[in-house]
Coordinates of C-alpha atoms and ligand atoms in Angstrom, one line a residue:
M3 CA 157.7 20.5 3.5
T4 CA 158.1 19.0 0.0
D5 CA 161.9 18.8 -0.2
R6 CA 163.5 15.5 -1.1
A7 CA 164.9 15.0 2.4
S8 CA 161.5 15.0 4.0
F9 CA 160.1 12.7 1.2
D10 CA 163.0 10.3 1.7
S11 CA 162.1 9.8 5.4
V12 CA 158.7 8.5 4.2
A13 CA 159.6 6.5 1.2
K14 CA 162.8 5.5 -0.6
R15 CA 162.7 4.9 -4.3
V16 CA 164.1 1.4 -4.6
M17 CA 164.8 -0.6 -7.8
V18 CA 165.0 -4.4 -7.9
T19 CA 166.4 -5.9 -11.0
G20 CA 165.3 -9.5 -11.5
G21 CA 162.3 -8.4 -9.4
A22 CA 159.9 -10.9 -11.1
G23 CA 162.1 -13.8 -10.3
F24 CA 162.0 -16.1 -7.2
L25 CA 164.1 -14.1 -4.8
G26 CA 163.3 -10.7 -6.4
S27 CA 159.6 -11.0 -6.0
H28 CA 159.9 -11.8 -2.3
L29 CA 162.2 -8.8 -1.9
C30 CA 159.7 -6.6 -3.7
D31 CA 157.0 -7.7 -1.3
R32 CA 159.1 -6.9 1.7
L33 CA 160.3 -3.5 0.3
V34 CA 156.7 -2.5 -0.4
E35 CA 155.6 -3.6 3.0
A36 CA 158.3 -1.5 4.6
G37 CA 156.8 1.6 2.9
N38 CA 159.2 2.1 -0.1
E39 CA 158.3 3.0 -3.7
V40 CA 159.5 -0.1 -5.6
L41 CA 160.4 -0.3 -9.3
C42 CA 160.7 -3.9 -10.4
V43 CA 162.8 -4.4 -13.6
D44 CA 162.8 -7.7 -15.4
N45 CA 163.1 -9.2 -18.9
Y46 CA 161.1 -12.3 -17.9
F47 CA 163.9 -14.7 -19.0
T48 CA 163.2 -16.9 -15.9
G49 CA 160.9 -14.7 -13.9
R50 CA 157.2 -14.2 -14.4
R51 CA 154.7 -11.4 -14.1
G52 CA 152.6 -13.8 -12.0
N53 CA 155.2 -13.6 -9.2
V54 CA 154.4 -9.9 -8.7
A55 CA 150.8 -9.9 -10.0
H56 CA 149.5 -9.3 -6.4
L57 CA 151.5 -6.1 -6.3
L58 CA 150.4 -4.6 -9.7
D59 CA 147.6 -2.6 -8.2
H60 CA 149.7 -1.3 -5.3
G61 CA 150.2 2.5 -5.5
R62 CA 153.9 2.2 -4.5
F63 CA 154.8 -0.6 -7.0
E64 CA 155.8 -0.3 -10.6
L65 CA 156.8 -3.1 -13.1
M66 CA 159.1 -2.4 -16.1
R67 CA 160.2 -4.8 -18.8
H68 CA 163.9 -4.1 -19.4
D69 CA 167.0 -6.1 -20.1
V70 CA 169.9 -4.9 -17.8
T71 CA 172.4 -5.5 -20.5
F72 CA 171.1 -2.2 -21.9
P73 CA 171.5 1.1 -20.0
L74 CA 168.6 2.4 -17.9
Y75 CA 168.0 5.9 -16.8
V76 CA 165.7 6.2 -13.7
E77 CA 165.9 8.2 -10.5
V78 CA 166.3 5.9 -7.5
D79 CA 167.8 5.9 -4.1
E80 CA 168.7 2.2 -3.8
I81 CA 169.3 -0.6 -6.3
Y82 CA 169.2 -4.3 -5.6
N83 CA 170.8 -6.0 -8.6
L84 CA 169.4 -9.5 -8.8
A85 CA 168.9 -9.9 -12.6
C86 CA 170.6 -13.1 -13.7
P87 CA 169.3 -16.6 -14.3
A88 CA 170.4 -18.7 -11.3
S89 CA 169.6 -22.3 -12.2
P90 CA 172.4 -24.2 -14.1
I91 CA 170.0 -25.4 -16.9
H92 CA 168.9 -21.8 -17.5
Y93 CA 172.2 -20.0 -17.2
Q94 CA 173.8 -22.7 -19.5
H95 CA 171.0 -22.3 -22.1
D96 CA 172.6 -19.1 -23.5
P97 CA 176.0 -18.8 -21.7
V98 CA 177.1 -15.7 -23.6
Q99 CA 174.0 -13.8 -22.5
T100 CA 174.5 -15.1 -18.9
T101 CA 178.0 -13.5 -18.8
K102 CA 176.6 -10.3 -20.4
T103 CA 173.8 -10.1 -17.9
S104 CA 176.3 -10.3 -15.0
V105 CA 179.0 -8.1 -16.4
H106 CA 177.2 -5.6 -18.7
G107 CA 174.3 -5.6 -16.2
A108 CA 176.7 -4.7 -13.4
I109 CA 178.4 -2.0 -15.4
N110 CA 175.0 -0.5 -16.3
M111 CA 173.6 -0.6 -12.8
L112 CA 176.8 0.7 -11.3
G113 CA 176.8 3.5 -13.8
L114 CA 173.3 4.3 -12.9
A115 CA 174.1 4.2 -9.1
K116 CA 177.1 6.5 -9.7
R117 CA 174.9 9.0 -11.7
V118 CA 172.1 9.2 -9.1
N119 CA 174.3 8.5 -6.1
A120 CA 172.3 5.4 -5.2
K121 CA 173.4 2.7 -2.8
I122 CA 173.7 -0.6 -4.6
F123 CA 173.4 -4.3 -3.6
Q124 CA 174.8 -7.1 -5.7
A125 CA 173.3 -10.6 -5.5
S126 CA 176.6 -12.5 -5.7
T127 CA 176.9 -16.2 -5.1
S128 CA 178.6 -19.1 -3.4
E129 CA 179.6 -20.1 -6.9
V130 CA 182.5 -17.5 -6.6
Y131 CA 184.1 -20.3 -4.5
G132 CA 183.7 -22.9 -7.3
D133 CA 184.5 -26.4 -6.1
P134 CA 186.0 -25.2 -2.8
S135 CA 189.1 -26.6 -1.1
V136 CA 188.3 -24.7 2.1
H137 CA 185.4 -25.9 4.1
P138 CA 183.2 -24.2 5.3
Q139 CA 183.8 -21.3 3.0
T140 CA 184.8 -18.0 4.5
E141 CA 184.7 -14.7 2.6
T142 CA 188.5 -14.5 2.7
Y143 CA 188.8 -17.7 0.6
W144 CA 189.5 -16.8 -3.1
G145 CA 187.8 -19.9 -4.6
N146 CA 188.6 -22.7 -7.0
V147 CA 186.8 -21.9 -10.2
N148 CA 187.2 -23.4 -13.7
P149 CA 187.4 -20.4 -16.0
I150 CA 186.5 -22.4 -19.2
G151 CA 183.9 -24.9 -18.0
I152 CA 180.1 -25.1 -18.5
R153 CA 179.5 -23.3 -15.1
S154 CA 182.0 -20.5 -15.9
C155 CA 179.6 -18.2 -17.7
Y156 CA 177.8 -17.8 -14.3
D157 CA 180.7 -18.2 -11.9
E158 CA 183.1 -15.9 -13.7
G159 CA 180.4 -13.5 -14.6
K160 CA 179.5 -13.1 -10.9
R161 CA 183.2 -12.9 -10.0
C162 CA 183.8 -10.1 -12.5
A163 CA 180.7 -8.3 -11.2
E164 CA 182.2 -8.4 -7.7
T165 CA 185.4 -6.9 -9.2
L166 CA 183.4 -4.1 -10.8
F167 CA 181.6 -3.4 -7.6
F168 CA 184.8 -3.0 -5.6
D169 CA 186.5 -1.0 -8.3
Y170 CA 183.5 1.4 -8.4
R171 CA 183.9 1.7 -4.6
R172 CA 187.7 2.4 -4.9
Q173 CA 187.5 4.6 -7.9
H174 CA 184.2 6.5 -7.4
D175 CA 183.5 6.0 -3.7
L176 CA 180.2 4.3 -4.5
R177 CA 178.1 2.9 -1.7
I178 CA 178.2 -0.9 -2.4
K179 CA 176.9 -4.0 -0.6
V180 CA 177.9 -7.4 -1.9
G181 CA 176.1 -10.6 -0.6
R182 CA 177.3 -14.1 -1.5
I183 CA 174.1 -16.1 -1.6
F184 CA 174.2 -19.8 -0.9
N185 CA 171.5 -22.2 -2.2
T186 CA 168.1 -20.7 -1.3
Y187 CA 164.7 -22.3 -1.8
G188 CA 161.0 -21.6 -1.2
P189 CA 157.6 -20.7 -2.7
R190 CA 157.6 -19.1 -6.1
M191 CA 160.5 -21.2 -7.5
H192 CA 159.4 -22.2 -11.0
P193 CA 158.3 -25.8 -11.2
D194 CA 160.7 -26.2 -14.2
D195 CA 163.4 -24.1 -12.5
G196 CA 165.8 -27.2 -12.6
R197 CA 167.4 -26.6 -9.2
V198 CA 167.5 -29.5 -6.8
V199 CA 164.9 -28.5 -4.2
S200 CA 162.1 -27.7 -6.7
N201 CA 163.1 -30.7 -8.9
F202 CA 162.9 -33.2 -6.0
I203 CA 159.6 -31.7 -4.6
V204 CA 157.9 -31.7 -8.0
Q205 CA 159.1 -35.2 -8.8
A206 CA 157.9 -36.4 -5.4
L207 CA 154.5 -34.8 -5.7
R208 CA 154.0 -36.3 -9.1
G209 CA 155.2 -39.7 -8.1
D210 CA 158.0 -39.5 -10.7
P211 CA 161.5 -40.9 -10.1
I212 CA 163.8 -38.5 -8.1
T213 CA 166.8 -37.7 -10.2
I214 CA 170.0 -37.8 -8.2
F215 CA 173.0 -36.6 -10.1
G216 CA 176.2 -38.5 -9.4
N217 CA 176.2 -40.7 -6.2
G218 CA 174.2 -38.1 -4.3
E219 CA 177.0 -37.6 -1.7
Q220 CA 177.7 -34.0 -2.8
T221 CA 176.5 -31.5 -0.2
R222 CA 174.7 -28.1 -0.3
S223 CA 173.5 -25.8 2.5
F224 CA 169.9 -24.7 2.0
C225 CA 168.5 -21.4 3.2
Y226 CA 164.8 -20.6 3.3
V227 CA 163.8 -17.5 1.3
D228 CA 162.4 -15.5 4.3
D229 CA 165.7 -15.8 6.1
L230 CA 167.6 -14.7 3.0
I231 CA 165.5 -11.6 2.4
D232 CA 166.1 -10.6 6.1
V233 CA 169.8 -10.7 5.6
I234 CA 169.8 -8.9 2.3
M235 CA 167.8 -6.1 3.8
A236 CA 170.0 -6.0 6.9
L237 CA 173.1 -5.6 4.8
M238 CA 171.5 -2.8 2.8
A239 CA 170.7 -1.0 6.0
T240 CA 174.3 -0.9 7.2
G241 CA 176.5 2.2 7.2
D242 CA 178.6 3.1 4.2
D243 CA 181.7 1.5 5.6
V244 CA 180.1 -2.0 5.4
T245 CA 180.6 -3.3 1.8
G246 CA 180.8 -7.1 2.3
P247 CA 181.3 -9.5 0.7
V248 CA 179.1 -11.2 3.2
N249 CA 178.1 -14.9 3.0
M250 CA 174.3 -15.4 3.1
G251 CA 173.1 -18.9 3.8
N252 CA 172.1 -21.5 6.2
P253 CA 175.1 -23.5 7.5
G254 CA 173.1 -26.7 7.9
E255 CA 174.8 -29.0 5.3
F256 CA 173.0 -32.0 3.6
S257 CA 173.9 -34.5 0.9
M258 CA 171.6 -34.7 -2.1
L259 CA 170.6 -38.2 -0.9
E260 CA 169.6 -36.8 2.5
L261 CA 167.6 -34.1 0.8
A262 CA 165.8 -36.6 -1.4
E263 CA 165.0 -38.9 1.5
T264 CA 163.6 -36.0 3.6
I265 CA 161.4 -34.8 0.7
V266 CA 160.1 -38.3 0.0
E267 CA 159.3 -38.6 3.7
L268 CA 157.6 -35.2 4.0
T269 CA 155.5 -35.7 0.9
G270 CA 154.6 -39.3 1.7
S271 CA 155.6 -40.0 -1.9
S272 CA 156.2 -43.4 -3.5
S273 CA 158.8 -42.1 -5.8
S274 CA 162.0 -44.1 -6.4
L275 CA 165.5 -42.6 -6.6
V276 CA 167.3 -42.8 -10.0
F277 CA 170.9 -42.0 -10.4
Q278 CA 172.0 -39.9 -13.4
P279 CA 175.5 -38.6 -14.5
L280 CA 177.0 -35.8 -12.4
P281 CA 177.2 -32.6 -14.5
D282 CA 180.7 -31.3 -15.2
D283 CA 182.3 -29.1 -12.5
D284 CA 179.5 -29.8 -10.0
P285 CA 180.9 -28.7 -6.6
R286 CA 181.4 -31.6 -4.2
Q287 CA 180.6 -29.6 -1.0
R288 CA 179.3 -26.2 0.0
C289 CA 178.7 -24.7 3.4
P290 CA 178.9 -21.0 4.4
D291 CA 180.8 -19.7 7.3
I292 CA 178.3 -17.0 8.4
G293 CA 180.5 -15.5 11.1
Q294 CA 180.6 -12.1 9.2
A295 CA 176.8 -11.9 8.9
E296 CA 176.4 -12.7 12.6
K297 CA 179.0 -10.1 13.6
L298 CA 178.1 -7.3 11.3
L299 CA 174.4 -7.8 10.9
G300 CA 173.3 -9.8 14.0
W301 CA 171.7 -12.3 11.6
R302 CA 171.3 -16.0 11.8
P303 CA 168.8 -18.1 9.7
K304 CA 165.8 -19.1 11.7
V305 CA 164.0 -21.6 9.5
P306 CA 165.3 -25.2 9.7
L307 CA 165.3 -27.3 6.5
R308 CA 162.3 -29.5 7.3
E309 CA 160.2 -26.5 8.2
G310 CA 161.2 -24.6 5.0
L311 CA 160.6 -27.7 2.9
E312 CA 157.1 -28.1 4.4
H313 CA 156.2 -24.5 3.3
T314 CA 157.7 -25.1 -0.1
I315 CA 155.9 -28.5 -0.6
A316 CA 152.6 -26.9 0.4
Y317 CA 153.2 -24.2 -2.3
F318 CA 154.0 -26.7 -5.1
D319 CA 151.2 -29.0 -4.0
A320 CA 148.7 -26.1 -4.5
L321 CA 150.3 -25.1 -7.7
L322 CA 150.4 -28.6 -9.3
S323 CA 146.8 -29.3 -8.2
A324 CA 145.4 -26.0 -9.6
P325 CA 142.9 -26.4 -12.4
G326 CA 144.5 -26.3 -15.9
R327 CA 147.7 -28.1 -14.8
Ligands
NAD423 P1 165.5 -16.4 -10.8 O1 165.9 -17.0 -12.1 O2 164.1 -16.8 -10.3 O3 165.5 -14.8 -10.9 C1 166.3 -14.1 -11.8 C2 165.5 -13.0 -12.4 O4 166.4 -12.2 -13.3 C3 164.4 -13.5 -13.3 O5 163.2 -12.8 -13.0 C4 164.9 -13.2 -14.7 O6 163.8 -13.1 -15.6 C5 165.7 -12.0 -14.5 N1 166.7 -11.7 -15.5 C6 167.6 -12.6 -16.1 N2 168.3 -11.9 -17.0 C7 167.9 -10.6 -17.0 C8 168.3 -9.5 -17.8 N3 169.3 -9.6 -18.7 N4 167.6 -8.3 -17.6 C9 166.6 -8.2 -16.6 N5 166.2 -9.3 -15.9 C10 166.9 -10.5 -16.1 O7 166.6 -16.7 -9.8 P2 166.7 -16.3 -8.2 O8 167.0 -17.6 -7.5 O9 165.6 -15.5 -7.8 O10 168.1 -15.5 -8.3 C11 168.1 -14.1 -8.1 C12 169.5 -13.6 -8.0 O11 170.1 -14.2 -6.8 C13 170.4 -14.0 -9.2 O12 171.3 -12.9 -9.5 C14 171.2 -15.2 -8.7 O13 172.4 -15.3 -9.3 C15 171.3 -14.8 -7.2 N6 171.5 -16.1 -6.4 C16 170.5 -16.9 -6.1 C17 170.7 -18.0 -5.4 C18 169.6 -19.0 -5.0 O14 169.8 -20.0 -4.5 N7 168.3 -18.7 -5.2 C19 172.0 -18.4 -5.0 C20 173.0 -17.5 -5.3 C21 172.8 -16.4 -6.0
UDP424 N1 171.0 -32.1 -8.5 C1 170.5 -33.4 -8.5 N2 169.3 -33.6 -9.1 C2 168.6 -32.7 -9.7 C3 169.1 -31.4 -9.7 C4 170.3 -31.1 -9.1 O1 171.0 -34.3 -7.9 O2 167.5 -33.0 -10.3 C5 172.2 -31.9 -7.8 C6 173.3 -31.1 -8.6 O3 174.1 -32.0 -9.3 C7 174.0 -30.4 -7.5 C8 173.0 -30.2 -6.4 O4 171.9 -31.0 -6.7 O5 175.0 -31.3 -6.9 C9 172.5 -28.7 -6.4 O6 172.1 -28.4 -7.7 P1 171.4 -27.0 -8.0 O7 171.3 -27.0 -9.5 O8 170.2 -26.9 -7.2 O9 172.4 -25.9 -7.5 P2 174.0 -25.7 -7.6 O10 174.7 -26.9 -8.2 O11 174.2 -24.5 -8.5 O12 174.4 -25.5 -6.2

């Protein structure tokens, strides 16, 4: 039999936008491992070919340079839309392009999903809650977002993308899945990514001062990448009635001071802590209520912070001591 239905049962054609980035490359690995044909699409703004270099010779993997703010015509069964810079320093570098990536990117990927009747996942974010006044954050909380600040290009872009996803659902009955991802870390973060976990680890390994923004009492909840990929794939595998939004994160909550102290201890570093000004609109606290993910997907994160940090430190240690660095 060569009909599409029998082929589908063997391999789905899955596209990952932002597939050469930190999360996208881990997702590509897992999708290839699961027997899918994977099309990785990226414009390499913050991602790298090196993150997927080990997949380039795989018969079911294909890499395409493309910017999602332009339309794309490919035949696929599922789309994971991850394309968007995620670190504040990178998304604030060209804020207009950041909003375009979220909004035009969503319109282009939703249009494609509609045309080929694909199921589509959106990598949304805890940033839709802004500086939250509800703690921990549930999916029913509408958020507290500054619409005109330096984080707004990302936060409002992602909020608008969610709106587009739910309007495509209501208007065109599209099969959508929206995950609100909380701070996730792990191997393949870029050493110059700028987010807190990679910054602190690289600074600790180099013996440089650890840069604490503000007084370090602000909190975040950190999820290890393997747990995050599990929950993204679990959401995609649900029936058409499950749309999300679903919070995806580890509810363990830590202050930036606690994170810095843990990283100094685990690396055995002699780095000191230095305090720098808190960037505008930096959320004071963040912690996911993961009741929905537990109920709908039977998912809970498995990797505690110290264990995830150990894996991540080992990755950066090898990277920074590689010849040529
Ligand atoms: P990342 O910066 O490593 O990956 C983003 C990828 O998107 C990169 O490979 C980049 O080159 C690509 N990209 C950016 N603009 C593009 C465009 N216009 N066209 C095509 N590709 C483009 O960041 P990440 O942590 O892997 O984040 C992946 C997704 O998950 C993002 O959408 C981000 O908003 C979301 N997210 C991540 C976290 C986290 O903690 N890691 C938290 C919340 C949401
Ligand atoms: N942060 C810090 N030092 C750094 C980088 C970040 O203290 O070198 C703080 C930042 O101000 C924020 C928290 O760490 O309060 C998380 O920052 P990140 O950029 O990782 O993610 P986000 O703010 O988007 O959650």
